[in-house]
Short mmCIF file of C-alpha atoms in Angstrom, two decimals:
data_model
loop_
_atom_site.label_atom_id
_atom_site.label_comp_id
_atom_site.label_asym_id
_atom_site.label_seq_id
_atom_site.Cartn_x
_atom_site.Cartn_y
_atom_site.Cartn_z
CA LYS W 1 -173.34 -227.17 -167.98
CA ASN W 2 -171.28 -226.21 -164.96
CA GLN W 3 -169.69 -222.80 -165.34
CA VAL W 4 -168.32 -219.82 -163.42
CA GLU W 5 -168.39 -216.46 -164.94
CA GLN W 6 -166.70 -213.36 -163.50
CA SER W 7 -167.19 -209.82 -164.14
CA PRO W 8 -165.59 -207.28 -165.07
CA GLN W 9 -162.96 -208.89 -166.95
CA SER W 10 -160.68 -206.05 -165.85
CA LEU W 11 -160.93 -202.98 -163.57
CA ILE W 12 -158.92 -200.00 -162.76
CA ILE W 13 -159.59 -198.04 -159.58
CA LEU W 14 -157.90 -195.16 -157.48
CA GLU W 15 -156.01 -195.96 -154.47
CA GLY W 16 -158.31 -195.68 -151.41
CA LYS W 17 -161.45 -196.52 -153.30
CA ASN W 18 -163.78 -199.45 -152.68
CA CYS W 19 -164.58 -202.01 -155.33
CA THR W 20 -166.73 -204.92 -156.12
CA LEU W 21 -166.10 -208.02 -158.15
CA GLN W 22 -168.91 -210.45 -159.34
CA CYS W 23 -169.02 -214.11 -159.67
CA ASN W 24 -171.93 -215.84 -161.25
CA TYR W 25 -172.07 -219.86 -161.43
CA THR W 26 -174.27 -222.51 -162.64
CA VAL W 27 -172.43 -225.54 -160.76
CA SER W 28 -174.61 -228.07 -159.31
CA PRO W 29 -174.80 -229.54 -156.66
CA PHE W 30 -172.97 -226.85 -155.01
CA SER W 31 -170.32 -227.44 -152.22
CA ASN W 32 -168.42 -224.40 -151.67
CA LEU W 33 -167.28 -221.14 -153.27
CA ARG W 34 -163.66 -219.81 -153.08
CA TRP W 35 -162.03 -216.51 -153.91
CA TYR W 36 -158.29 -216.46 -154.65
CA LYS W 37 -155.82 -213.46 -155.19
CA GLN W 38 -153.10 -214.06 -157.70
CA ASP W 39 -150.26 -211.57 -158.04
CA THR W 40 -148.33 -211.49 -161.30
CA GLY W 41 -145.90 -214.28 -161.52
CA ARG W 42 -147.08 -215.97 -158.28
CA GLY W 43 -149.35 -218.90 -157.57
CA PRO W 44 -153.03 -218.05 -156.24
CA VAL W 45 -153.59 -217.25 -152.45
CA SER W 46 -156.91 -218.09 -150.83
CA LEU W 47 -158.86 -215.34 -149.53
CA THR W 48 -162.37 -216.71 -148.44
CA ILE W 49 -163.95 -220.05 -148.66
CA MET W 50 -167.74 -220.15 -148.27
CA THR W 51 -170.24 -223.02 -147.88
CA PHE W 52 -174.00 -222.93 -148.80
CA SER W 53 -175.12 -221.78 -145.31
CA GLU W 54 -172.77 -218.83 -145.23
CA ASN W 55 -173.68 -215.60 -146.90
CA THR W 56 -170.91 -213.39 -145.77
CA LYS W 57 -167.15 -213.76 -144.90
CA SER W 58 -164.62 -211.33 -144.33
CA ASN W 59 -160.74 -211.43 -144.46
CA GLY W 60 -159.32 -208.12 -143.62
CA ARG W 61 -160.46 -205.60 -146.13
CA TYR W 62 -162.07 -208.30 -148.48
CA THR W 63 -165.55 -209.26 -147.87
CA ALA W 64 -167.08 -212.01 -149.76
CA THR W 65 -170.94 -212.53 -150.09
CA LEU W 66 -172.81 -215.55 -151.40
CA ASP W 67 -176.39 -215.74 -152.44
CA ALA W 68 -176.95 -219.42 -153.06
CA ASP W 69 -180.42 -218.83 -154.52
CA THR W 70 -179.34 -216.73 -157.34
CA LYS W 71 -176.00 -218.49 -157.55
CA GLN W 72 -174.13 -215.12 -157.16
CA SER W 73 -170.98 -214.22 -155.13
CA SER W 74 -169.28 -210.94 -154.78
CA LEU W 75 -165.85 -209.95 -153.42
CA HIS W 76 -165.82 -206.30 -152.04
CA ILE W 77 -162.40 -204.67 -151.40
CA THR W 78 -162.52 -201.78 -149.05
CA ALA W 79 -159.94 -198.98 -149.05
CA SER W 80 -157.89 -200.36 -151.81
CA GLN W 81 -154.08 -200.30 -151.85
CA LEU W 82 -151.64 -200.58 -154.54
CA SER W 83 -150.84 -204.03 -153.33
CA ASP W 84 -154.23 -205.14 -154.27
CA SER W 85 -153.49 -205.02 -157.84
CA ALA W 86 -153.84 -208.64 -159.01
CA SER W 87 -156.07 -211.15 -160.53
CA TYR W 88 -159.04 -212.33 -158.47
CA ILE W 89 -160.42 -215.97 -159.19
CA CYS W 90 -163.75 -217.47 -158.19
CA VAL W 91 -163.73 -221.19 -157.70
CA VAL W 92 -166.96 -223.39 -157.18
CA SER W 93 -166.78 -226.80 -156.02
CA ALA W 94 -169.31 -229.48 -156.82
CA SER W 95 -170.30 -231.94 -154.19
CA ASN W 96 -170.67 -234.83 -156.70
CA THR W 97 -168.34 -237.72 -157.09
CA GLY W 98 -164.83 -236.69 -157.74
CA ASN W 99 -165.36 -233.42 -156.12
CA GLN W 100 -165.13 -231.46 -159.20
CA PHE W 101 -164.35 -227.71 -159.22
CA TYR W 102 -164.71 -224.93 -161.65
CA PHE W 103 -162.52 -221.90 -162.08
CA GLY W 104 -163.62 -218.59 -163.35
CA THR W 105 -161.33 -216.63 -165.88
CA GLY W 106 -160.67 -213.97 -163.14
CA THR W 107 -160.88 -210.34 -162.90
CA SER W 108 -157.77 -208.31 -163.23
CA LEU W 109 -157.64 -205.40 -160.76
CA THR W 110 -155.06 -202.54 -161.08
CA VAL W 111 -155.02 -199.95 -158.30
CA ILE W 112 -153.46 -196.64 -159.36
CA PRO W 113 -152.09 -193.89 -157.04
CA ASP Q 1 -139.64 -223.30 -145.11
CA THR Q 2 -141.90 -222.77 -148.26
CA ALA Q 3 -144.97 -224.65 -147.87
CA VAL Q 4 -145.34 -225.89 -151.51
CA SER Q 5 -142.22 -225.76 -153.69
CA GLN Q 6 -141.80 -226.48 -157.38
CA THR Q 7 -138.65 -227.01 -159.53
CA PRO Q 8 -137.63 -225.75 -161.82
CA LYS Q 9 -139.17 -222.04 -161.94
CA TYR Q 10 -138.39 -221.71 -165.54
CA LEU Q 11 -138.06 -224.42 -168.19
CA VAL Q 12 -137.33 -223.84 -171.88
CA THR Q 13 -137.11 -226.82 -174.27
CA GLN Q 14 -137.21 -227.87 -177.69
CA MET Q 15 -140.51 -229.47 -179.14
CA GLY Q 16 -140.32 -233.33 -178.94
CA ASN Q 17 -138.30 -233.37 -175.73
CA ASP Q 18 -139.27 -234.99 -172.43
CA LYS Q 19 -139.16 -232.94 -169.15
CA SER Q 20 -140.44 -233.29 -165.59
CA ILE Q 21 -141.42 -230.76 -163.07
CA LYS Q 22 -141.03 -231.49 -159.30
CA CYS Q 23 -143.33 -230.64 -156.41
CA GLU Q 24 -142.99 -231.08 -152.84
CA GLN Q 25 -145.38 -229.96 -149.98
CA ASN Q 26 -144.28 -229.81 -146.31
CA LEU Q 27 -147.78 -229.26 -144.86
CA GLY Q 28 -148.55 -232.91 -144.27
CA HIS Q 29 -151.51 -232.78 -146.64
CA ASP Q 30 -153.02 -235.65 -148.16
CA THR Q 31 -154.18 -234.02 -151.50
CA MET Q 32 -152.05 -232.63 -154.17
CA TYR Q 33 -152.74 -231.12 -157.46
CA TRP Q 34 -151.40 -229.96 -160.85
CA TYR Q 35 -152.93 -227.03 -162.79
CA LYS Q 36 -152.25 -225.58 -166.13
CA GLN Q 37 -152.49 -221.73 -166.58
CA ASP Q 38 -152.64 -220.61 -170.19
CA SER Q 39 -151.71 -217.29 -171.62
CA LYS Q 40 -155.28 -215.95 -170.86
CA LYS Q 41 -154.66 -216.64 -167.18
CA PHE Q 42 -157.35 -219.31 -167.11
CA LEU Q 43 -156.55 -222.09 -164.61
CA LYS Q 44 -157.38 -225.76 -165.27
CA ILE Q 45 -156.84 -228.75 -163.02
CA MET Q 46 -155.18 -231.52 -164.62
CA PHE Q 47 -154.55 -233.90 -162.00
CA SER Q 48 -155.46 -234.63 -158.17
CA TYR Q 49 -153.77 -237.15 -155.89
CA ASN Q 50 -155.37 -238.05 -152.60
CA ASN Q 51 -153.06 -240.21 -150.50
CA LYS Q 52 -151.08 -241.28 -153.59
CA GLU Q 53 -154.14 -242.18 -155.52
CA LEU Q 54 -155.43 -240.43 -158.68
CA ILE Q 55 -158.69 -238.89 -157.83
CA ILE Q 56 -159.13 -236.32 -160.69
CA ASN Q 57 -157.79 -236.85 -164.28
CA GLU Q 58 -159.07 -234.26 -166.46
CA THR Q 59 -158.93 -234.65 -170.29
CA VAL Q 60 -155.49 -234.04 -170.69
CA PRO Q 61 -153.23 -235.72 -173.26
CA ASN Q 62 -151.65 -238.98 -171.99
CA ARG Q 63 -148.34 -237.44 -172.87
CA PHE Q 64 -148.72 -236.03 -169.31
CA SER Q 65 -148.08 -238.46 -166.36
CA PRO Q 66 -148.19 -237.45 -162.78
CA LYS Q 67 -146.08 -239.53 -160.36
CA SER Q 68 -146.45 -239.51 -156.60
CA PRO Q 69 -143.69 -241.28 -154.93
CA ASP Q 70 -145.02 -240.37 -151.53
CA LYS Q 71 -147.63 -238.02 -150.03
CA ALA Q 72 -145.35 -235.10 -149.97
CA HIS Q 73 -144.44 -235.25 -153.73
CA LEU Q 74 -146.41 -235.07 -156.85
CA ASN Q 75 -144.10 -234.84 -159.99
CA LEU Q 76 -145.38 -234.12 -163.52
CA HIS Q 77 -143.77 -235.71 -166.38
CA ILE Q 78 -144.44 -234.58 -170.00
CA ASN Q 79 -143.26 -236.60 -173.07
CA SER Q 80 -142.93 -235.42 -176.42
CA LEU Q 81 -143.44 -231.68 -175.67
CA GLU Q 82 -145.59 -229.59 -178.17
CA LEU Q 83 -145.78 -226.00 -178.59
CA GLY Q 84 -149.26 -225.88 -177.04
CA ASP Q 85 -147.85 -227.19 -173.82
CA SER Q 86 -146.10 -223.77 -173.18
CA ALA Q 87 -147.87 -222.33 -169.97
CA VAL Q 88 -147.44 -221.95 -166.29
CA TYR Q 89 -147.93 -225.05 -164.33
CA PHE Q 90 -148.96 -224.83 -160.71
CA CYS Q 91 -148.74 -227.24 -158.11
CA ALA Q 92 -151.03 -227.17 -154.99
CA SER Q 93 -151.87 -229.07 -151.89
CA SER Q 94 -154.75 -229.26 -149.38
CA ARG Q 95 -155.60 -231.27 -146.19
CA SER Q 96 -158.17 -233.02 -148.11
CA LEU Q 97 -160.23 -232.87 -151.43
CA LEU Q 98 -161.91 -229.41 -152.23
CA GLY Q 99 -165.45 -230.73 -151.58
CA SER Q 100 -164.35 -229.84 -148.00
CA THR Q 101 -163.67 -226.34 -146.83
CA ASP Q 102 -159.92 -227.05 -146.47
CA THR Q 103 -157.54 -224.16 -147.79
CA GLN Q 104 -155.63 -224.85 -150.89
CA TYR Q 105 -151.96 -223.86 -151.12
CA PHE Q 106 -150.30 -223.20 -154.40
CA GLY Q 107 -146.73 -223.33 -155.24
CA PRO Q 108 -144.87 -220.42 -157.20
CA GLY Q 109 -145.44 -221.97 -160.50
CA THR Q 110 -143.09 -223.19 -163.36
CA ARG Q 111 -143.14 -221.41 -166.41
CA LEU Q 112 -142.64 -224.00 -169.52
CA THR Q 113 -141.62 -222.76 -172.80
CA VAL Q 114 -141.50 -224.94 -175.84
CA LEU Q 115 -139.63 -223.72 -178.76
#
């Protein structure tokens, strides 16, 4: 069964600290993996998109990694800011007919001063 | 110059009514989507249109009907609204289907409350 699981479900960190969010998936055949940031009351915003051959991609203070062998991805946030408080959603696309894609339930991150 | 816009932002209605949510994108994209986000923040795709043709139709009730008059618009019509339809509905677009690496752009969402 194609699934995407994220951990932790929620996380609270101090401003300035680093953190890492996890995404494990069982989607097959794999096409790509995306990380989104969703602020409260807004639509998700794309952070990174990674294909099978990519194992690291950065977007400012956000760095995503992908291990296609173990079917794991992580999103590392460096020097967190209050504005990083949001939900982070992992989405995996399958490359079969219909281009199905599967959403994780998200990690809610709260950055406190 | 919002890329993906939705109207209305909030919609409060009685059970049994019929309502529509409109979506427009000015990015020149070929593919548009409708998502439902429930109270637990879980996003679930409902429909996808590529060049005005339905590509993905997840197992949603047939009370929900997407209508795409042209590539820039994908409206969502809901008949006989039920309490369980209360959620935030997001429209999105991308240059092509998500099997590619095209970025997907989301609208601001429409919060639907059924009383």
